[in-house]
Amino acid sequence: MTTWLGLNAGHDDPATADSTAVSLYETLLFHAQVVCVHLVEERHAMSFRLTDEPSENTVSTLIERGYGVAVHNGRLQRLAGPEELTRGALRAALAHRDRKEGRALRFPGQRTLRGRYGVSDIIAFSAIEEVLPHGTKSVDARGELRPSFVNGRLVLHAS
């Protein structure tokens, strides 16, 4: 069962939210399939798509670190942490669930994309579903690709 975990620490700076989300993925939430950062009420919140609910220990650790936490698996399971942060955490989890918005920092197929790839290969071998602008032939994937959810699809805006 898919679960969406929203976390909000009230980050002002998107770069801080990005590095925090990746750090949490690398240490505590390494089983996340997709990791996103969302703009919520002029702040940056994070969301993680998980294959099952986070353990009680994981949620307790996140609360101890000061995060607003929202656990959602089709219906709201839990809100925890500072009340002023939980609403943003829930909005991030729902935006991820509904694929309405959010910048994906980690997603399936990302690790295989190193170098220059044709758009058809990017779509075939990763979770990216569309590359804009249309007509783009290839993308240099040596850096970090940061696709975003747009209208239910994971879209990469090629530079």
mmCIF file with all atom_site columns, C-alpha atoms in Angstrom:
data_model
loop_
_atom_site.group_PDB
_atom_site.id
_atom_site.type_symbol
_atom_site.label_atom_id
_atom_site.label_alt_id
_atom_site.label_comp_id
_atom_site.label_asym_id
_atom_site.label_entity_id
_atom_site.label_seq_id
_atom_site.pdbx_PDB_ins_code
_atom_site.Cartn_x
_atom_site.Cartn_y
_atom_site.Cartn_z
_atom_site.occupancy
_atom_site.B_iso_or_equiv
_atom_site.pdbx_formal_charge
_atom_site.auth_seq_id
_atom_site.auth_comp_id
_atom_site.auth_asym_id
_atom_site.auth_atom_id
_atom_site.pdbx_PDB_model_num
ATOM 1   C CA . MET A 1 1   ? 0.000  0.000  0.000   1.00 0.00 ? 1   MET A CA 1
ATOM 2   C CA . THR A 1 2   ? 1.337  3.423  -0.933  1.00 0.00 ? 2   THR A CA 1
ATOM 3   C CA . THR A 1 3   ? 1.768  5.952  1.852   1.00 0.00 ? 3   THR A CA 1
ATOM 4   C CA . TRP A 1 4   ? 2.660  9.607  1.497   1.00 0.00 ? 4   TRP A CA 1
ATOM 5   C CA . LEU A 1 5   ? 4.667  11.197 4.293   1.00 0.00 ? 5   LEU A CA 1
ATOM 6   C CA . GLY A 1 6   ? 4.601  14.979 4.437   1.00 0.00 ? 6   GLY A CA 1
ATOM 7   C CA . LEU A 1 7   ? 7.159  16.833 6.537   1.00 0.00 ? 7   LEU A CA 1
ATOM 8   C CA . ASN A 1 8   ? 7.319  20.520 7.275   1.00 0.00 ? 8   ASN A CA 1
ATOM 9   C CA . ALA A 1 9   ? 10.066 22.343 9.134   1.00 0.00 ? 9   ALA A CA 1
ATOM 10  C CA . GLY A 1 10  ? 9.100  25.765 7.798   1.00 0.00 ? 10  GLY A CA 1
ATOM 11  C CA . HIS A 1 11  ? 12.162 26.129 5.536   1.00 0.00 ? 11  HIS A CA 1
ATOM 12  C CA . ASP A 1 12  ? 12.408 29.586 3.931   1.00 0.00 ? 12  ASP A CA 1
ATOM 13  C CA . ASP A 1 13  ? 15.080 28.559 1.459   1.00 0.00 ? 13  ASP A CA 1
ATOM 14  C CA . PRO A 1 14  ? 14.457 25.924 -1.249  1.00 0.00 ? 14  PRO A CA 1
ATOM 15  C CA . ALA A 1 15  ? 18.119 24.819 -1.226  1.00 0.00 ? 15  ALA A CA 1
ATOM 16  C CA . THR A 1 16  ? 17.916 24.069 2.515   1.00 0.00 ? 16  THR A CA 1
ATOM 17  C CA . ALA A 1 17  ? 14.693 22.115 2.000   1.00 0.00 ? 17  ALA A CA 1
ATOM 18  C CA . ASP A 1 18  ? 16.329 20.187 -0.872  1.00 0.00 ? 18  ASP A CA 1
ATOM 19  C CA . SER A 1 19  ? 19.411 19.246 1.132   1.00 0.00 ? 19  SER A CA 1
ATOM 20  C CA . THR A 1 20  ? 17.296 18.330 4.180   1.00 0.00 ? 20  THR A CA 1
ATOM 21  C CA . ALA A 1 21  ? 14.991 16.112 2.077   1.00 0.00 ? 21  ALA A CA 1
ATOM 22  C CA . VAL A 1 22  ? 17.941 14.313 0.459   1.00 0.00 ? 22  VAL A CA 1
ATOM 23  C CA . SER A 1 23  ? 19.636 13.896 3.844   1.00 0.00 ? 23  SER A CA 1
ATOM 24  C CA . LEU A 1 24  ? 16.464 12.392 5.341   1.00 0.00 ? 24  LEU A CA 1
ATOM 25  C CA . TYR A 1 25  ? 16.209 10.076 2.321   1.00 0.00 ? 25  TYR A CA 1
ATOM 26  C CA . GLU A 1 26  ? 19.822 8.949  2.734   1.00 0.00 ? 26  GLU A CA 1
ATOM 27  C CA . THR A 1 27  ? 19.564 8.319  6.477   1.00 0.00 ? 27  THR A CA 1
ATOM 28  C CA . LEU A 1 28  ? 16.027 7.714  7.741   1.00 0.00 ? 28  LEU A CA 1
ATOM 29  C CA . LEU A 1 29  ? 13.689 7.366  4.743   1.00 0.00 ? 29  LEU A CA 1
ATOM 30  C CA . PHE A 1 30  ? 15.938 5.453  2.311   1.00 0.00 ? 30  PHE A CA 1
ATOM 31  C CA . HIS A 1 31  ? 13.036 3.207  1.271   1.00 0.00 ? 31  HIS A CA 1
ATOM 32  C CA . ALA A 1 32  ? 11.163 6.196  -0.236  1.00 0.00 ? 32  ALA A CA 1
ATOM 33  C CA . GLN A 1 33  ? 10.378 5.764  -3.933  1.00 0.00 ? 33  GLN A CA 1
ATOM 34  C CA . VAL A 1 34  ? 9.917  9.467  -4.668  1.00 0.00 ? 34  VAL A CA 1
ATOM 35  C CA . VAL A 1 35  ? 11.163 12.478 -2.686  1.00 0.00 ? 35  VAL A CA 1
ATOM 36  C CA . CYS A 1 36  ? 9.698  15.944 -3.383  1.00 0.00 ? 36  CYS A CA 1
ATOM 37  C CA . VAL A 1 37  ? 9.892  19.514 -2.145  1.00 0.00 ? 37  VAL A CA 1
ATOM 38  C CA . HIS A 1 38  ? 6.782  21.701 -2.297  1.00 0.00 ? 38  HIS A CA 1
ATOM 39  C CA . LEU A 1 39  ? 6.127  25.405 -1.932  1.00 0.00 ? 39  LEU A CA 1
ATOM 40  C CA . VAL A 1 40  ? 3.515  25.630 0.836   1.00 0.00 ? 40  VAL A CA 1
ATOM 41  C CA . GLU A 1 41  ? 2.427  28.984 2.233   1.00 0.00 ? 41  GLU A CA 1
ATOM 42  C CA . GLU A 1 42  ? 5.676  30.724 1.195   1.00 0.00 ? 42  GLU A CA 1
ATOM 43  C CA . ARG A 1 43  ? 7.728  27.974 2.842   1.00 0.00 ? 43  ARG A CA 1
ATOM 44  C CA . HIS A 1 44  ? 9.186  24.716 1.556   1.00 0.00 ? 44  HIS A CA 1
ATOM 45  C CA . ALA A 1 45  ? 7.818  21.387 2.820   1.00 0.00 ? 45  ALA A CA 1
ATOM 46  C CA . MET A 1 46  ? 8.857  17.858 1.826   1.00 0.00 ? 46  MET A CA 1
ATOM 47  C CA . SER A 1 47  ? 7.049  14.684 0.874   1.00 0.00 ? 47  SER A CA 1
ATOM 48  C CA . PHE A 1 48  ? 8.072  11.065 0.499   1.00 0.00 ? 48  PHE A CA 1
ATOM 49  C CA . ARG A 1 49  ? 6.193  8.301  -1.322  1.00 0.00 ? 49  ARG A CA 1
ATOM 50  C CA . LEU A 1 50  ? 6.662  5.077  0.638   1.00 0.00 ? 50  LEU A CA 1
ATOM 51  C CA . THR A 1 51  ? 5.589  1.498  -0.025  1.00 0.00 ? 51  THR A CA 1
ATOM 52  C CA . ASP A 1 52  ? 4.343  1.182  3.550   1.00 0.00 ? 52  ASP A CA 1
ATOM 53  C CA . GLU A 1 53  ? 3.727  3.372  6.541   1.00 0.00 ? 53  GLU A CA 1
ATOM 54  C CA . PRO A 1 54  ? 6.731  4.747  8.409   1.00 0.00 ? 54  PRO A CA 1
ATOM 55  C CA . SER A 1 55  ? 7.461  2.981  11.675  1.00 0.00 ? 55  SER A CA 1
ATOM 56  C CA . GLU A 1 56  ? 6.416  4.522  14.966  1.00 0.00 ? 56  GLU A CA 1
ATOM 57  C CA . ASN A 1 57  ? 10.123 4.932  15.709  1.00 0.00 ? 57  ASN A CA 1
ATOM 58  C CA . THR A 1 58  ? 10.655 6.920  12.474  1.00 0.00 ? 58  THR A CA 1
ATOM 59  C CA . VAL A 1 59  ? 7.665  9.194  13.176  1.00 0.00 ? 59  VAL A CA 1
ATOM 60  C CA . SER A 1 60  ? 8.860  9.761  16.765  1.00 0.00 ? 60  SER A CA 1
ATOM 61  C CA . THR A 1 61  ? 12.341 10.666 15.498  1.00 0.00 ? 61  THR A CA 1
ATOM 62  C CA . LEU A 1 62  ? 10.882 13.188 13.031  1.00 0.00 ? 62  LEU A CA 1
ATOM 63  C CA . ILE A 1 63  ? 8.694  14.766 15.732  1.00 0.00 ? 63  ILE A CA 1
ATOM 64  C CA . GLU A 1 64  ? 11.706 15.000 18.067  1.00 0.00 ? 64  GLU A CA 1
ATOM 65  C CA . ARG A 1 65  ? 13.571 16.837 15.294  1.00 0.00 ? 65  ARG A CA 1
ATOM 66  C CA . GLY A 1 66  ? 10.771 19.410 15.205  1.00 0.00 ? 66  GLY A CA 1
ATOM 67  C CA . TYR A 1 67  ? 8.962  18.433 12.005  1.00 0.00 ? 67  TYR A CA 1
ATOM 68  C CA . GLY A 1 68  ? 5.261  18.746 11.373  1.00 0.00 ? 68  GLY A CA 1
ATOM 69  C CA . VAL A 1 69  ? 4.344  15.236 10.186  1.00 0.00 ? 69  VAL A CA 1
ATOM 70  C CA . ALA A 1 70  ? 1.442  14.011 8.050   1.00 0.00 ? 70  ALA A CA 1
ATOM 71  C CA . VAL A 1 71  ? 1.002  10.322 7.218   1.00 0.00 ? 71  VAL A CA 1
ATOM 72  C CA . HIS A 1 72  ? -1.553 9.642  4.483   1.00 0.00 ? 72  HIS A CA 1
ATOM 73  C CA . ASN A 1 73  ? -2.373 6.354  2.746   1.00 0.00 ? 73  ASN A CA 1
ATOM 74  C CA . GLY A 1 74  ? -5.532 7.204  0.854   1.00 0.00 ? 74  GLY A CA 1
ATOM 75  C CA . ARG A 1 75  ? -7.108 8.449  4.017   1.00 0.00 ? 75  ARG A CA 1
ATOM 76  C CA . LEU A 1 76  ? -5.442 10.543 6.677   1.00 0.00 ? 76  LEU A CA 1
ATOM 77  C CA . GLN A 1 77  ? -3.630 8.337  9.131   1.00 0.00 ? 77  GLN A CA 1
ATOM 78  C CA . ARG A 1 78  ? -1.903 10.803 11.381  1.00 0.00 ? 78  ARG A CA 1
ATOM 79  C CA . LEU A 1 79  ? -0.930 14.417 11.984  1.00 0.00 ? 79  LEU A CA 1
ATOM 80  C CA . ALA A 1 80  ? 1.793  15.008 14.557  1.00 0.00 ? 80  ALA A CA 1
ATOM 81  C CA . GLY A 1 81  ? 4.333  17.547 15.674  1.00 0.00 ? 81  GLY A CA 1
ATOM 82  C CA . PRO A 1 82  ? 4.034  21.330 16.032  1.00 0.00 ? 82  PRO A CA 1
ATOM 83  C CA . GLU A 1 83  ? 0.510  22.375 15.060  1.00 0.00 ? 83  GLU A CA 1
ATOM 84  C CA . GLU A 1 84  ? 1.726  25.346 13.004  1.00 0.00 ? 84  GLU A CA 1
ATOM 85  C CA . LEU A 1 85  ? 3.694  22.935 10.770  1.00 0.00 ? 85  LEU A CA 1
ATOM 86  C CA . THR A 1 86  ? 1.278  20.020 10.379  1.00 0.00 ? 86  THR A CA 1
ATOM 87  C CA . ARG A 1 87  ? -1.013 21.784 7.884   1.00 0.00 ? 87  ARG A CA 1
ATOM 88  C CA . GLY A 1 88  ? 1.928  22.403 5.523   1.00 0.00 ? 88  GLY A CA 1
ATOM 89  C CA . ALA A 1 89  ? 3.031  18.782 5.966   1.00 0.00 ? 89  ALA A CA 1
ATOM 90  C CA . LEU A 1 90  ? -0.448 17.573 5.015   1.00 0.00 ? 90  LEU A CA 1
ATOM 91  C CA . ARG A 1 91  ? -0.601 19.903 2.000   1.00 0.00 ? 91  ARG A CA 1
ATOM 92  C CA . ALA A 1 92  ? 2.760  18.542 0.782   1.00 0.00 ? 92  ALA A CA 1
ATOM 93  C CA . ALA A 1 93  ? 1.603  14.931 1.223   1.00 0.00 ? 93  ALA A CA 1
ATOM 94  C CA . LEU A 1 94  ? -1.652 15.618 -0.657  1.00 0.00 ? 94  LEU A CA 1
ATOM 95  C CA . ALA A 1 95  ? 0.094  17.521 -3.485  1.00 0.00 ? 95  ALA A CA 1
ATOM 96  C CA . HIS A 1 96  ? 2.399  14.519 -3.918  1.00 0.00 ? 96  HIS A CA 1
ATOM 97  C CA . ARG A 1 97  ? -0.458 12.004 -3.728  1.00 0.00 ? 97  ARG A CA 1
ATOM 98  C CA . ASP A 1 98  ? -2.469 13.948 -6.303  1.00 0.00 ? 98  ASP A CA 1
ATOM 99  C CA . ARG A 1 99  ? 0.670  14.665 -8.376  1.00 0.00 ? 99  ARG A CA 1
ATOM 100 C CA . LYS A 1 100 ? -0.401 18.318 -8.545  1.00 0.00 ? 100 LYS A CA 1
ATOM 101 C CA . GLU A 1 101 ? 2.920  19.950 -7.784  1.00 0.00 ? 101 GLU A CA 1
ATOM 102 C CA . GLY A 1 102 ? 6.306  19.321 -6.254  1.00 0.00 ? 102 GLY A CA 1
ATOM 103 C CA . ARG A 1 103 ? 9.904  19.110 -7.420  1.00 0.00 ? 103 ARG A CA 1
ATOM 104 C CA . ALA A 1 104 ? 11.146 15.529 -7.433  1.00 0.00 ? 104 ALA A CA 1
ATOM 105 C CA . LEU A 1 105 ? 14.633 15.191 -5.958  1.00 0.00 ? 105 LEU A CA 1
ATOM 106 C CA . ARG A 1 106 ? 14.643 11.370 -6.003  1.00 0.00 ? 106 ARG A CA 1
ATOM 107 C CA . PHE A 1 107 ? 12.557 9.198  -8.338  1.00 0.00 ? 107 PHE A CA 1
ATOM 108 C CA . PRO A 1 108 ? 12.688 5.739  -9.964  1.00 0.00 ? 108 PRO A CA 1
ATOM 109 C CA . GLY A 1 109 ? 15.286 5.454  -12.718 1.00 0.00 ? 109 GLY A CA 1
ATOM 110 C CA . GLN A 1 110 ? 17.185 8.559  -11.649 1.00 0.00 ? 110 GLN A CA 1
ATOM 111 C CA . ARG A 1 111 ? 20.433 6.764  -10.821 1.00 0.00 ? 111 ARG A CA 1
ATOM 112 C CA . THR A 1 112 ? 20.702 5.261  -14.293 1.00 0.00 ? 112 THR A CA 1
ATOM 113 C CA . LEU A 1 113 ? 20.561 8.693  -15.949 1.00 0.00 ? 113 LEU A CA 1
ATOM 114 C CA . ARG A 1 114 ? 24.187 9.794  -16.132 1.00 0.00 ? 114 ARG A CA 1
ATOM 115 C CA . GLY A 1 115 ? 25.294 11.444 -19.361 1.00 0.00 ? 115 GLY A CA 1
ATOM 116 C CA . ARG A 1 116 ? 23.380 12.521 -22.442 1.00 0.00 ? 116 ARG A CA 1
ATOM 117 C CA . TYR A 1 117 ? 20.129 10.662 -23.144 1.00 0.00 ? 117 TYR A CA 1
ATOM 118 C CA . GLY A 1 118 ? 17.453 10.822 -25.779 1.00 0.00 ? 118 GLY A CA 1
ATOM 119 C CA . VAL A 1 119 ? 14.057 11.912 -24.533 1.00 0.00 ? 119 VAL A CA 1
ATOM 120 C CA . SER A 1 120 ? 12.554 8.514  -25.440 1.00 0.00 ? 120 SER A CA 1
ATOM 121 C CA . ASP A 1 121 ? 15.138 6.756  -23.227 1.00 0.00 ? 121 ASP A CA 1
ATOM 122 C CA . ILE A 1 122 ? 14.494 9.112  -20.308 1.00 0.00 ? 122 ILE A CA 1
ATOM 123 C CA . ILE A 1 123 ? 10.766 8.381  -20.547 1.00 0.00 ? 123 ILE A CA 1
ATOM 124 C CA . ALA A 1 124 ? 11.326 4.632  -21.000 1.00 0.00 ? 124 ALA A CA 1
ATOM 125 C CA . PHE A 1 125 ? 13.825 4.128  -18.163 1.00 0.00 ? 125 PHE A CA 1
ATOM 126 C CA . SER A 1 126 ? 12.708 6.591  -15.478 1.00 0.00 ? 126 SER A CA 1
ATOM 127 C CA . ALA A 1 127 ? 9.571  7.870  -13.784 1.00 0.00 ? 127 ALA A CA 1
ATOM 128 C CA . ILE A 1 128 ? 9.726  11.032 -15.941 1.00 0.00 ? 128 ILE A CA 1
ATOM 129 C CA . GLU A 1 129 ? 6.653  11.054 -18.190 1.00 0.00 ? 129 GLU A CA 1
ATOM 130 C CA . GLU A 1 130 ? 7.223  14.124 -20.338 1.00 0.00 ? 130 GLU A CA 1
ATOM 131 C CA . VAL A 1 131 ? 10.103 16.392 -21.370 1.00 0.00 ? 131 VAL A CA 1
ATOM 132 C CA . LEU A 1 132 ? 9.479  20.041 -22.257 1.00 0.00 ? 132 LEU A CA 1
ATOM 133 C CA . PRO A 1 133 ? 9.787  21.913 -24.471 1.00 0.00 ? 133 PRO A CA 1
ATOM 134 C CA . HIS A 1 134 ? 8.268  19.449 -26.936 1.00 0.00 ? 134 HIS A CA 1
ATOM 135 C CA . GLY A 1 135 ? 10.720 18.699 -29.726 1.00 0.00 ? 135 GLY A CA 1
ATOM 136 C CA . THR A 1 136 ? 13.681 18.388 -27.348 1.00 0.00 ? 136 THR A CA 1
ATOM 137 C CA . LYS A 1 137 ? 15.793 15.518 -28.732 1.00 0.00 ? 137 LYS A CA 1
ATOM 138 C CA . SER A 1 138 ? 18.167 14.812 -25.850 1.00 0.00 ? 138 SER A CA 1
ATOM 139 C CA . VAL A 1 139 ? 18.996 15.949 -22.328 1.00 0.00 ? 139 VAL A CA 1
ATOM 140 C CA . ASP A 1 140 ? 22.331 16.166 -20.538 1.00 0.00 ? 140 ASP A CA 1
ATOM 141 C CA . ALA A 1 141 ? 21.662 14.181 -17.387 1.00 0.00 ? 141 ALA A CA 1
ATOM 142 C CA . ARG A 1 142 ? 25.126 14.570 -15.844 1.00 0.00 ? 142 ARG A CA 1
ATOM 143 C CA . GLY A 1 143 ? 23.779 17.013 -13.281 1.00 0.00 ? 143 GLY A CA 1
ATOM 144 C CA . GLU A 1 144 ? 20.778 16.582 -11.066 1.00 0.00 ? 144 GLU A CA 1
ATOM 145 C CA . LEU A 1 145 ? 17.528 16.255 -12.972 1.00 0.00 ? 145 LEU A CA 1
ATOM 146 C CA . ARG A 1 146 ? 14.680 17.974 -11.130 1.00 0.00 ? 146 ARG A CA 1
ATOM 147 C CA . PRO A 1 147 ? 11.379 17.093 -12.773 1.00 0.00 ? 147 PRO A CA 1
ATOM 148 C CA . SER A 1 148 ? 8.150  18.463 -11.282 1.00 0.00 ? 148 SER A CA 1
ATOM 149 C CA . PHE A 1 149 ? 4.619  17.202 -11.002 1.00 0.00 ? 149 PHE A CA 1
ATOM 150 C CA . VAL A 1 150 ? 2.358  19.084 -13.424 1.00 0.00 ? 150 VAL A CA 1
ATOM 151 C CA . ASN A 1 151 ? -1.260 18.067 -14.041 1.00 0.00 ? 151 ASN A CA 1
ATOM 152 C CA . GLY A 1 152 ? -0.693 14.544 -12.733 1.00 0.00 ? 152 GLY A CA 1
ATOM 153 C CA . ARG A 1 153 ? 2.513  13.903 -14.704 1.00 0.00 ? 153 ARG A CA 1
ATOM 154 C CA . LEU A 1 154 ? 6.202  14.013 -13.767 1.00 0.00 ? 154 LEU A CA 1
ATOM 155 C CA . VAL A 1 155 ? 7.577  16.586 -16.218 1.00 0.00 ? 155 VAL A CA 1
ATOM 156 C CA . LEU A 1 156 ? 11.209 17.535 -16.867 1.00 0.00 ? 156 LEU A CA 1
ATOM 157 C CA . HIS A 1 157 ? 11.818 21.043 -18.163 1.00 0.00 ? 157 HIS A CA 1
ATOM 158 C CA . ALA A 1 158 ? 15.000 20.710 -20.231 1.00 0.00 ? 158 ALA A CA 1
ATOM 159 C CA . SER A 1 159 ? 17.230 23.756 -20.279 1.00 0.00 ? 159 SER A CA 1
#
